[in-house]
Each structure stands twice: as structure tokens, then as C-alpha cells.
Amino acid sequence: MASDSFAEACEIVDSIVGDQAESWDLAGLLPSRVLADLGGRGLLCPQVPETYGGLGFDSSSTGRLTAHVGARCSSLRSVMTSQGMAAWTIQRLGDMAQRHAYLSELTAGKVAAVGFSEPDAGSDLSAITTRIKRDGDHLVLSGSKVWVTAADYADLLVVFGQFGDGAAAVVVPTASPGVTVTKVADPLGCRAAGHADVEFDSVRLTENSLLGGSAQSLQLLVTTALTYGRLSVAWGCVGILRSCLAEATRHARTREQFGKPLAQHQLTARNVAELLTAEHIATRSCEYASQCWDAKRPEMVTAAVMAKYVSAQHAVRGAATAVQVLASAGARDGRPVARAYRDAKLMEIIEGSSEICQLILAEQAFNASYQV
Ligand code: FAD
């Protein structure tokens, strides 16, 4: 990808987002024209190949753009993560006709979200009860998904369910009869990300909504989608840390107490040093995971888990540190560090909580034979 197309993508994001993130957060809503504008330029899923109308960014450039969006607005970045995760799942599991049909819609401005979680299946997705059945030449989908990011804006949902002895993923238009979308009220953070619970009451789908056939391995399906989602969330956390670093350094340079700028007080300087370190660690961890992705190395699955785990933890600590540096100046709802503080906490929960990431990483460690 040429560096000028990356720079151009950042400029477009800046011109469309501007300084509106605070008002979007307070309203709990992203304007539909913003999603249409960014989506219609392929910027919500920049990794989609040019053949399908996408920008054809590699994972590293997609990640850098995700961090750029995340530094301005975590809600918008969350929608971008969902759209990218849906697109990646379709690209990996769909046949040529499905890729052309669905990916072209996503790069033309339609919004998509991905539904795994259910009321009784959060960390343990093997417990999902959503069911996909065949009925003549149609499929029937029944069940419910919860907390689906961007579902309130979505035209399409990629939904995972049990199918026969295995599992399957289907693409569901939200306008289908039997689909009910209920927005999650007052989320802690990413308030404008359009989180919603979705009910599927015997939703009839055509055969071409089935991605990659029936009776597949649920773990394989979910890992395909989550690997993209985890890396995207991790880069979003890098964005959160960059916005915190920008706010904390700006404030510490200009705010004076005890006759000198906060920056000249060593305990404030220590807080800023910790923030800088957090941003570097998170960035390096994301860069490594994206390099693994771009080189198609098998380690990319574990590298994405580690990047998400490391970046989310640092974003939570870094955002708390930034609020401390700004104190009352940062303690207003909607302001960048206040948003960062709320938004970052959710990043330890989604796409596999920190504990689930630790379990995956520990399994990796136990399966390896380390020689010293
Ligand atoms: P639980 O699974 O009930 O876990 C509760 C706590 O117990 C957690 O701290 C967890 O880490 C811990 N825990 C669970 N099992 C273990 C274990 N074996 N060992 C140690 N600790 C354990 N879902 C979607 O399908 N699509 C989305 O787009 C989406 N977006 C989301 C956005 C936000 C902001 C949030 C909050 C959630 C979203 N979710 C989405 C749901 C998310 O994936 C789940 O919340 C997450 O998987 C955790 O499940 P849970 O909330 O049911 O917690």
C-alpha cells in the first residue's frame, strides 16, 4: 500500500471526525452520514482487497489507521472493528460469489456487525444455543445475541450458531422479518458504538447466506473472526494511549501549580513517562502481530491475543494515569481522558476478556518446550 493512500485515509478521517467525538459520546450516537461517508470510501474495513471495492491495506496499515481513528473516537473505532471483523469473516469463509456480493456492499457504505455472545454464552462460546436449521431450500435462524457492537447501525449481521453436529456462520440482513434489534442502554464506555441485543425469531435465510458450509468447527469459525477483532481492538487501545499522551503532555506543559508547570514536578513527569512507555509497549506488540499477519505466519493467532491483552491492560492503566495528570480538567464527561478511562475498561472485556487471553497465552506457554 502506498504511503500516500494511508496519509490520505488519515486526512479523510480527520476531516469527517473533526472534534465531534465528545458530542457523539454524550449523545450516544454516531451520525448516519458519518458512517455512510467513511463506509462508502471503504475506510471502515480498509483491509478488504481492491477486487471487492476495498482499499487493499495490509494489516500493519489497517492497524495504524485503526489507531488513528481510535485516538479520536473509540466508538467509531469500535464500529470499524466490527465492520472489519465481519468483512474478514466473509473473506475467509465465503465463496467467490459471496465475497463479491457482501464485501462490495460493505465497501459501498453498508454497515456490518458480528454476533457471537449470548445471554448464557460469554467467555464460554461453546455454550451458544442459537440454532441454524435447514427447511427445504431455505435456512432458519433462531436465538439471541447480546452486546453486539454496531448492531444498532448495521445493515448486515454475521451470526454464529449451532448447525447439525457442528456450527455455522450466516449473513443476516437486519431488515429480515423476525430480526429485532434492541439498543443497549447507557453502556459504560464507547457510548456511541451502537451496542445492541438481537433476537432472531425463525428468521428465514437463503442458502447463499451460509458462509463456508454447515457443520463446521465452532472454535475455528470463532477464532477466524476473533483474531481480526482482537488485533483491531489492540490497535484501538494504542489510539487511546496516544490521545492520553497528547492530553497529558499538553496539560502538564501549560498548567502551573506551586509556581511552575506540572511538567516540572517530578511525580507528574513520572506519570507521563509511564504513559509513554505504555504507548510504546502496546504499539510494538501490535506491530509484531500485524507483521505476523502480513507474513501469514501461524503465530499471528497468539500474537493477536497477546497484543490485545497487553494493549488493553496498558490502555486501562494509561487512561487512569492521564485522568490523574489532568485531575479536575479531565474529570468531565465526554472529555478525551474521561472517555478514554471509560472506553479502555471495556477493552479488557471484549473479544476475549483479559482472563481468557491469559488462559490462551498460558496454554501456549505450556505447549511450548523452552530451552535455556
Ligand atoms: P462472563 O463470561 O460471564 O465472564 C465474567 C468474568 O469472569 C470475566 O471477568 C471473565 O474474564 C471471567 N471468566 C470467565 N470464565 C473464566 C475462566 N475460565 N477463568 C477465569 N476467568 C473467567 N459480543 C459479540 O458477540 N459481538 C460484539 O460485537 C460484542 N461487543 C461487545 C462490546 C462491549 C463493549 C462489551 C462489554 C461486550 C461485547 N460483546 C460482544 C460481548 C463480549 O464478547 C462478552 O462480554 C465477553 O466475551 C465476556 O462475556 P461475559 O460478559 O458474558 O462475561
PDB file of N, CA, C and O and ligand atoms in Angstrom, residues 82 114-117 122-123 146-149 195 346 349-351 353 355-356 359, ligand 1:
ATOM      1  N   SER A  82     -15.876  -3.848  14.142  1.00  0.00           N
ATOM      2  CA  SER A  82     -16.965  -4.771  13.790  1.00  0.00           C
ATOM      3  C   SER A  82     -17.063  -4.963  12.284  1.00  0.00           C
ATOM      4  O   SER A  82     -17.208  -6.079  11.790  1.00  0.00           O
ATOM      5  N   VAL A 114     -20.929  -8.342  14.116  1.00  0.00           N
ATOM      6  CA  VAL A 114     -20.701  -9.784  14.294  1.00  0.00           C
ATOM      7  C   VAL A 114     -21.276 -10.229  15.633  1.00  0.00           C
ATOM      8  O   VAL A 114     -20.951  -9.645  16.670  1.00  0.00           O
ATOM      9  N   GLY A 115     -22.108 -11.269  15.611  1.00  0.00           N
ATOM     10  CA  GLY A 115     -22.753 -11.747  16.838  1.00  0.00           C
ATOM     11  C   GLY A 115     -22.286 -13.134  17.238  1.00  0.00           C
ATOM     12  O   GLY A 115     -22.532 -14.111  16.526  1.00  0.00           O
ATOM     13  N   PHE A 116     -21.552 -13.184  18.394  1.00  0.00           N
ATOM     14  CA  PHE A 116     -21.188 -14.479  18.992  1.00  0.00           C
ATOM     15  C   PHE A 116     -21.932 -14.634  20.325  1.00  0.00           C
ATOM     16  O   PHE A 116     -22.546 -15.640  20.606  1.00  0.00           O
ATOM     17  N   SER A 117     -21.805 -13.602  21.175  1.00  0.00           N
ATOM     18  CA  SER A 117     -22.186 -13.703  22.584  1.00  0.00           C
ATOM     19  C   SER A 117     -23.694 -13.839  22.761  1.00  0.00           C
ATOM     20  O   SER A 117     -24.473 -13.249  22.020  1.00  0.00           O
ATOM     21  N   GLY A 122     -20.864 -16.206  27.198  1.00  0.00           N
ATOM     22  CA  GLY A 122     -19.977 -15.047  27.051  1.00  0.00           C
ATOM     23  C   GLY A 122     -18.566 -15.540  26.781  1.00  0.00           C
ATOM     24  O   GLY A 122     -18.181 -15.782  25.636  1.00  0.00           O
ATOM     25  N   SER A 123     -17.814 -15.764  27.870  1.00  0.00           N
ATOM     26  CA  SER A 123     -16.453 -16.299  27.700  1.00  0.00           C
ATOM     27  C   SER A 123     -16.486 -17.706  27.118  1.00  0.00           C
ATOM     28  O   SER A 123     -15.602 -18.091  26.357  1.00  0.00           O
ATOM     29  N   VAL A 146     -26.170 -10.961  22.314  1.00  0.00           N
ATOM     30  CA  VAL A 146     -26.170  -9.782  23.185  1.00  0.00           C
ATOM     31  C   VAL A 146     -24.923  -8.926  22.964  1.00  0.00           C
ATOM     32  O   VAL A 146     -23.884  -9.421  22.548  1.00  0.00           O
ATOM     33  N   TRP A 147     -25.060  -7.679  23.249  1.00  0.00           N
ATOM     34  CA  TRP A 147     -23.940  -6.722  23.234  1.00  0.00           C
ATOM     35  C   TRP A 147     -23.215  -6.680  21.887  1.00  0.00           C
ATOM     36  O   TRP A 147     -21.989  -6.553  21.848  1.00  0.00           O
ATOM     37  N   VAL A 148     -23.951  -6.778  20.809  1.00  0.00           N
ATOM     38  CA  VAL A 148     -23.285  -6.797  19.503  1.00  0.00           C
ATOM     39  C   VAL A 148     -22.930  -5.362  19.104  1.00  0.00           C
ATOM     40  O   VAL A 148     -23.815  -4.529  18.864  1.00  0.00           O
ATOM     41  N   THR A 149     -21.621  -5.087  19.081  1.00  0.00           N
ATOM     42  CA  THR A 149     -21.155  -3.744  18.725  1.00  0.00           C
ATOM     43  C   THR A 149     -21.610  -3.386  17.320  1.00  0.00           C
ATOM     44  O   THR A 149     -21.500  -4.204  16.403  1.00  0.00           O
ATOM     45  N   HIS A 195     -24.016  -0.547  20.470  1.00  0.00           N
ATOM     46  CA  HIS A 195     -24.164  -1.914  21.008  1.00  0.00           C
ATOM     47  C   HIS A 195     -25.648  -2.260  21.067  1.00  0.00           C
ATOM     48  O   HIS A 195     -26.466  -1.426  21.490  1.00  0.00           O
ATOM     49  N   LEU A 346     -13.596  -1.241  28.846  1.00  0.00           N
ATOM     50  CA  LEU A 346     -14.356  -2.228  28.067  1.00  0.00           C
ATOM     51  C   LEU A 346     -13.449  -3.081  27.187  1.00  0.00           C
ATOM     52  O   LEU A 346     -13.801  -4.201  26.818  1.00  0.00           O
ATOM     53  N   ILE A 349     -12.679  -6.452  28.344  1.00  0.00           N
ATOM     54  CA  ILE A 349     -13.789  -7.417  28.397  1.00  0.00           C
ATOM     55  C   ILE A 349     -14.033  -8.059  27.035  1.00  0.00           C
ATOM     56  O   ILE A 349     -14.290  -9.262  26.943  1.00  0.00           O
ATOM     57  N   ILE A 350     -13.972  -7.221  25.971  1.00  0.00           N
ATOM     58  CA  ILE A 350     -14.430  -7.709  24.668  1.00  0.00           C
ATOM     59  C   ILE A 350     -13.391  -8.574  23.958  1.00  0.00           C
ATOM     60  O   ILE A 350     -12.219  -8.531  24.293  1.00  0.00           O
ATOM     61  N   GLU A 351     -13.886  -9.299  22.961  1.00  0.00           N
ATOM     62  CA  GLU A 351     -13.056 -10.175  22.089  1.00  0.00           C
ATOM     63  C   GLU A 351     -12.193 -11.129  22.916  1.00  0.00           C
ATOM     64  O   GLU A 351     -11.066 -11.419  22.557  1.00  0.00           O
ATOM     65  N   SER A 353     -11.988 -11.745  27.286  1.00  0.00           N
ATOM     66  CA  SER A 353     -11.563 -10.900  28.412  1.00  0.00           C
ATOM     67  C   SER A 353     -10.066 -11.113  28.685  1.00  0.00           C
ATOM     68  O   SER A 353      -9.461 -12.066  28.188  1.00  0.00           O
ATOM     69  N   GLU A 355      -8.761 -12.293  31.257  1.00  0.00           N
ATOM     70  CA  GLU A 355      -8.540 -13.616  31.859  1.00  0.00           C
ATOM     71  C   GLU A 355      -8.527 -14.697  30.777  1.00  0.00           C
ATOM     72  O   GLU A 355      -7.696 -15.619  30.814  1.00  0.00           O
ATOM     73  N   ILE A 356      -9.439 -14.592  29.811  1.00  0.00           N
ATOM     74  CA  ILE A 356      -9.479 -15.594  28.735  1.00  0.00           C
ATOM     75  C   ILE A 356      -8.204 -15.490  27.894  1.00  0.00           C
ATOM     76  O   ILE A 356      -7.621 -16.505  27.513  1.00  0.00           O
ATOM     77  N   LEU A 359      -5.510 -17.258  29.767  1.00  0.00           N
ATOM     78  CA  LEU A 359      -5.618 -18.721  29.666  1.00  0.00           C
ATOM     79  C   LEU A 359      -5.061 -19.208  28.328  1.00  0.00           C
ATOM     80  O   LEU A 359      -4.368 -20.221  28.264  1.00  0.00           O
TER      81      LEU A 359
HETATM   82  P1  FAD B   1     -18.505 -13.828  31.576  1.00  0.00           P
HETATM   83  O1  FAD B   1     -18.107 -14.829  30.540  1.00  0.00           O
HETATM   84  O2  FAD B   1     -19.691 -14.115  32.403  1.00  0.00           O
HETATM   85  O3  FAD B   1     -17.250 -13.589  32.498  1.00  0.00           O
HETATM   86  C1  FAD B   1     -17.341 -12.792  33.693  1.00  0.00           C
HETATM   87  C2  FAD B   1     -15.940 -12.690  34.292  1.00  0.00           C
HETATM   88  O4  FAD B   1     -15.459 -14.000  34.594  1.00  0.00           O
HETATM   89  C3  FAD B   1     -14.923 -12.072  33.337  1.00  0.00           C
HETATM   90  O5  FAD B   1     -14.022 -11.281  34.063  1.00  0.00           O
HETATM   91  C4  FAD B   1     -14.196 -13.254  32.752  1.00  0.00           C
HETATM   92  O6  FAD B   1     -12.887 -12.952  32.352  1.00  0.00           O
HETATM   93  C5  FAD B   1     -14.216 -14.197  33.942  1.00  0.00           C
HETATM   94  N1  FAD B   1     -14.105 -15.588  33.496  1.00  0.00           N
HETATM   95  C6  FAD B   1     -14.973 -16.298  32.732  1.00  0.00           C
HETATM   96  N2  FAD B   1     -14.502 -17.541  32.531  1.00  0.00           N
HETATM   97  C7  FAD B   1     -13.298 -17.595  33.157  1.00  0.00           C
HETATM   98  C8  FAD B   1     -12.298 -18.613  33.307  1.00  0.00           C
HETATM   99  N3  FAD B   1     -12.436 -19.817  32.727  1.00  0.00           N
HETATM  100  N4  FAD B   1     -11.212 -18.342  34.045  1.00  0.00           N
HETATM  101  C9  FAD B   1     -11.046 -17.110  34.607  1.00  0.00           C
HETATM  102  N5  FAD B   1     -11.936 -16.104  34.500  1.00  0.00           N
HETATM  103  C10 FAD B   1     -13.052 -16.352  33.791  1.00  0.00           C
HETATM  104  N6  FAD B   1     -20.214  -9.877  21.718  1.00  0.00           N
HETATM  105  C11 FAD B   1     -20.419 -10.149  20.403  1.00  0.00           C
HETATM  106  O7  FAD B   1     -20.816 -11.254  20.061  1.00  0.00           O
HETATM  107  N7  FAD B   1     -20.205  -9.204  19.451  1.00  0.00           N
HETATM  108  C12 FAD B   1     -19.762  -7.961  19.751  1.00  0.00           C
HETATM  109  O8  FAD B   1     -19.575  -7.134  18.848  1.00  0.00           O
HETATM  110  C13 FAD B   1     -19.547  -7.632  21.131  1.00  0.00           C
HETATM  111  N8  FAD B   1     -19.166  -6.390  21.505  1.00  0.00           N
HETATM  112  C14 FAD B   1     -19.062  -6.084  22.837  1.00  0.00           C
HETATM  113  C15 FAD B   1     -18.762  -4.780  23.215  1.00  0.00           C
HETATM  114  C16 FAD B   1     -18.714  -4.442  24.571  1.00  0.00           C
HETATM  115  C17 FAD B   1     -18.442  -3.033  24.943  1.00  0.00           C
HETATM  116  C18 FAD B   1     -18.943  -5.435  25.550  1.00  0.00           C
HETATM  117  C19 FAD B   1     -18.915  -5.101  27.017  1.00  0.00           C
HETATM  118  C20 FAD B   1     -19.215  -6.728  25.178  1.00  0.00           C
HETATM  119  C21 FAD B   1     -19.278  -7.072  23.827  1.00  0.00           C
HETATM  120  N9  FAD B   1     -19.596  -8.356  23.416  1.00  0.00           N
HETATM  121  C22 FAD B   1     -19.792  -8.654  22.092  1.00  0.00           C
HETATM  122  C23 FAD B   1     -19.748  -9.399  24.420  1.00  0.00           C
HETATM  123  C24 FAD B   1     -18.366  -9.856  24.920  1.00  0.00           C
HETATM  124  O9  FAD B   1     -17.765 -10.663  23.944  1.00  0.00           O
HETATM  125  C25 FAD B   1     -18.552 -10.585  26.264  1.00  0.00           C
HETATM  126  O10 FAD B   1     -18.973  -9.614  27.205  1.00  0.00           O
HETATM  127  C26 FAD B   1     -17.256 -11.232  26.721  1.00  0.00           C
HETATM  128  O11 FAD B   1     -16.957 -12.361  25.938  1.00  0.00           O
HETATM  129  C27 FAD B   1     -17.351 -11.673  28.173  1.00  0.00           C
HETATM  130  O12 FAD B   1     -18.514 -12.408  28.393  1.00  0.00           O
HETATM  131  P2  FAD B   1     -19.493 -12.015  29.594  1.00  0.00           P
HETATM  132  O13 FAD B   1     -19.661 -10.549  29.606  1.00  0.00           O
HETATM  133  O14 FAD B   1     -20.676 -12.876  29.494  1.00  0.00           O
HETATM  134  O15 FAD B   1     -18.664 -12.376  30.902  1.00  0.00           O
END
